[in-house]
Amino acid sequence: MPKVSIVVPTYNERDNVPVLAKRLDEALGRAGIDFELIIVDDDSPDGTAEVAKKLKLKHGKVKVFVRKGEKGLASAVLKGFELAEGKYLVVMDADLQHPPEVVPELVEKLEEGCDLVIASRYAHREGVRGWNPVRKIISRGATLLAKLLVPATKYTTDPMSGFFALKREVVENPKKPLNPLGYKILLEILAKGNFKKVCEVPYVFGKRLAGESKLGGRVMAEYLLHLLKLARETGELRRMITFAAIGATGIAVNEAALYAVYELLGAKGLGYAGLALAGLAGFEASVLYNFILHEMITFKDRRRGSPARRLAHYELGSALGAVVQIAVLLGLTSIGINYLIANLVGILLGLGIRYSYSATKAWPA
Ligand code: GDD
Ligand code: MN
């Protein structure tokens, strides 16, 4: 039985497969690693499978599996896992954008006790050098969204990587069945895999050797949908909805406290300042009430550290959310947008800020 199974999904990679196989053979041979190369080809019209079947390696063996009438990168990888006999599984592309010479490093990390090792384009800073501010904001936004929807992405700087290695237990007994959808099989594994320690190895994503990429422009939209789907499956979406629902019930607490301070405690007598005071009291009452419910329900599984620290973060996030909410209301109204719509946008943005703050600072995953 080989120690390492290298799973390579292919579609029209005829010219790349022999070079990949040769470089893998050399790199793993040099490192003394016993391996099998598993090519899962979706019946490529260019004859990739025929070329692959003729491959001869010095240090490892080759398995070629041809799927007919089925396509898709993630499902091909899962098929490869089924065929794999190794203790360790490696996933990589056929086009040499993933340097074969990095594979021994991934294996070494597994030997050192990591369960999942991700080859990352971003482990060193150069991946984002020279980006313009808009690109940076979009990238930051996408990363934050991933962090909120799939908290396990926090373990890596490159959750979309197609180059990684893992112990077979990680995918053999996942917490939830892996979904063979889309391109981002690593996201599935991060969200549902059975692992403790995740490690990273930096690498430089090279140029495609031959042929062309199969992943087109829809990738970003598909990525967002995939994140949402994972959030639903893992309960993170439910957490967000709970957060919003509790927030909504907080409105009643806010109103009641405002009324009590204004009417019953006599703040009314102070005029406008009294109203401001009562407004602040209402806000604070709802923040405290929400905090308690989030502690007991929304984030009950993430109560770590001191409650005072959590409350401080929650207060800060709520205050920031409120300021943004009002600023958006005033700002959008001033540029001619209907004030009810402006308010709605403000409320949603404020909610988003409170949730981000809560899920990353007060109760981080
Ligand atoms: N069997 C099979 N079926 N293989 C496929 C299919 C398919 O439907 N689509 C693509 N592949 C294979 C390709 O032949 C290649 O070996 C590998 O999957 C990656 O495809 P590329 O077309 O080269 O993808 P890319 O370079 O644009 O994207 C890669 O990098 C991304 C990071 O930017 C992939 O690794 C992505 O998963 C990764 O997110
Ligand atoms: Mn590629």
Coordinates of N, CA, C and O in Angstrom, one line a residue, residues 252-286:
A252 N -38.6 46.2 21.4 CA -39.6 46.3 22.4 C -39.0 46.8 23.7 O -39.5 47.7 24.4
V253 N -37.8 46.2 24.1 CA -37.1 46.5 25.3 C -36.7 48.0 25.2 O -36.8 48.8 26.2
N254 N -36.2 48.4 24.1 CA -35.7 49.7 23.8 C -36.9 50.7 24.1 O -36.7 51.7 24.8
E255 N -38.0 50.5 23.5 CA -39.2 51.3 23.6 C -39.6 51.4 25.1 O -39.9 52.5 25.6
A256 N -39.7 50.3 25.7 CA -40.2 50.2 27.1 C -39.3 51.0 28.0 O -39.7 51.8 28.9
A257 N -37.9 50.9 27.8 CA -37.0 51.6 28.7 C -37.1 53.1 28.4 O -37.0 53.9 29.3
L258 N -37.2 53.4 27.1 CA -37.3 54.8 26.7 C -38.6 55.5 27.4 O -38.5 56.5 28.1
Y259 N -39.7 54.7 27.4 CA -40.9 55.2 28.0 C -40.7 55.4 29.5 O -41.1 56.4 30.0
A260 N -40.2 54.4 30.1 CA -40.0 54.4 31.5 C -39.2 55.6 32.0 O -39.6 56.3 32.9
V261 N -38.0 55.8 31.3 CA -37.2 56.9 31.7 C -37.8 58.3 31.4 O -37.7 59.2 32.2
Y262 N -38.4 58.3 30.3 CA -39.0 59.6 29.8 C -40.2 60.0 30.6 O -40.3 61.1 31.2
E263 N -41.2 59.1 30.7 CA -42.4 59.4 31.4 C -42.4 59.2 32.9 O -42.8 60.0 33.7
L264 N -42.0 57.9 33.3 CA -42.1 57.6 34.7 C -41.0 58.2 35.6 O -41.3 58.5 36.7
L265 N -39.8 58.2 35.1 CA -38.7 58.7 35.9 C -38.6 60.3 35.7 O -37.7 60.9 36.3
G266 N -39.4 60.9 34.9 CA -39.4 62.3 34.8 C -38.4 63.0 33.9 O -38.2 64.2 34.0
A267 N -37.7 62.2 33.0 CA -36.8 62.9 32.1 C -37.5 63.9 31.2 O -36.9 64.8 30.7
K268 N -38.8 63.7 31.0 CA -39.6 64.6 30.2 C -39.4 66.1 30.7 O -39.3 67.0 29.8
G269 N -39.3 66.2 32.0 CA -39.1 67.6 32.6 C -37.9 68.3 32.1 O -37.8 69.5 32.1
L270 N -36.9 67.5 31.5 CA -35.6 68.1 31.1 C -35.7 68.5 29.6 O -34.7 68.9 29.0
G271 N -36.9 68.3 29.0 CA -37.0 68.7 27.6 C -36.2 67.8 26.7 O -36.2 66.6 26.8
Y272 N -35.6 68.5 25.7 CA -34.9 67.8 24.6 C -33.7 66.9 25.2 O -33.5 65.8 24.8
A273 N -33.0 67.5 26.1 CA -31.9 66.7 26.8 C -32.5 65.5 27.5 O -31.8 64.4 27.4
G274 N -33.6 65.6 28.1 CA -34.3 64.5 28.7 C -34.6 63.4 27.7 O -34.4 62.2 28.0
L275 N -35.1 63.8 26.5 CA -35.4 62.8 25.5 C -34.1 62.1 25.0 O -34.1 60.9 24.8
A276 N -33.1 62.9 24.9 CA -31.8 62.3 24.5 C -31.3 61.2 25.5 O -30.9 60.1 25.2
L277 N -31.5 61.6 26.8 CA -31.1 60.7 27.9 C -31.9 59.5 27.8 O -31.4 58.3 27.9
A278 N -33.2 59.6 27.7 CA -34.1 58.5 27.7 C -33.8 57.6 26.4 O -33.9 56.4 26.5
G279 N -33.5 58.2 25.3 CA -33.1 57.5 24.1 C -31.9 56.6 24.3 O -31.8 55.5 24.0
L280 N -30.9 57.2 25.0 CA -29.7 56.5 25.3 C -30.0 55.3 26.3 O -29.4 54.2 26.1
A281 N -30.8 55.6 27.2 CA -31.2 54.5 28.2 C -31.9 53.4 27.5 O -31.6 52.2 27.7
G282 N -32.8 53.7 26.5 CA -33.5 52.7 25.8 C -32.5 51.9 25.0 O -32.6 50.6 25.0
F283 N -31.6 52.6 24.3 CA -30.5 51.9 23.5 C -29.7 50.9 24.4 O -29.6 49.7 24.1
E284 N -29.3 51.4 25.5 CA -28.4 50.6 26.4 C -29.2 49.4 27.0 O -28.6 48.3 27.1
A285 N -30.5 49.6 27.3 CA -31.3 48.5 27.8 C -31.4 47.4 26.8 O -31.2 46.2 27.1
S286 N -31.6 47.8 25.5 CA -31.7 46.8 24.5 C -30.4 46.1 24.2 O -30.3 44.9 24.0

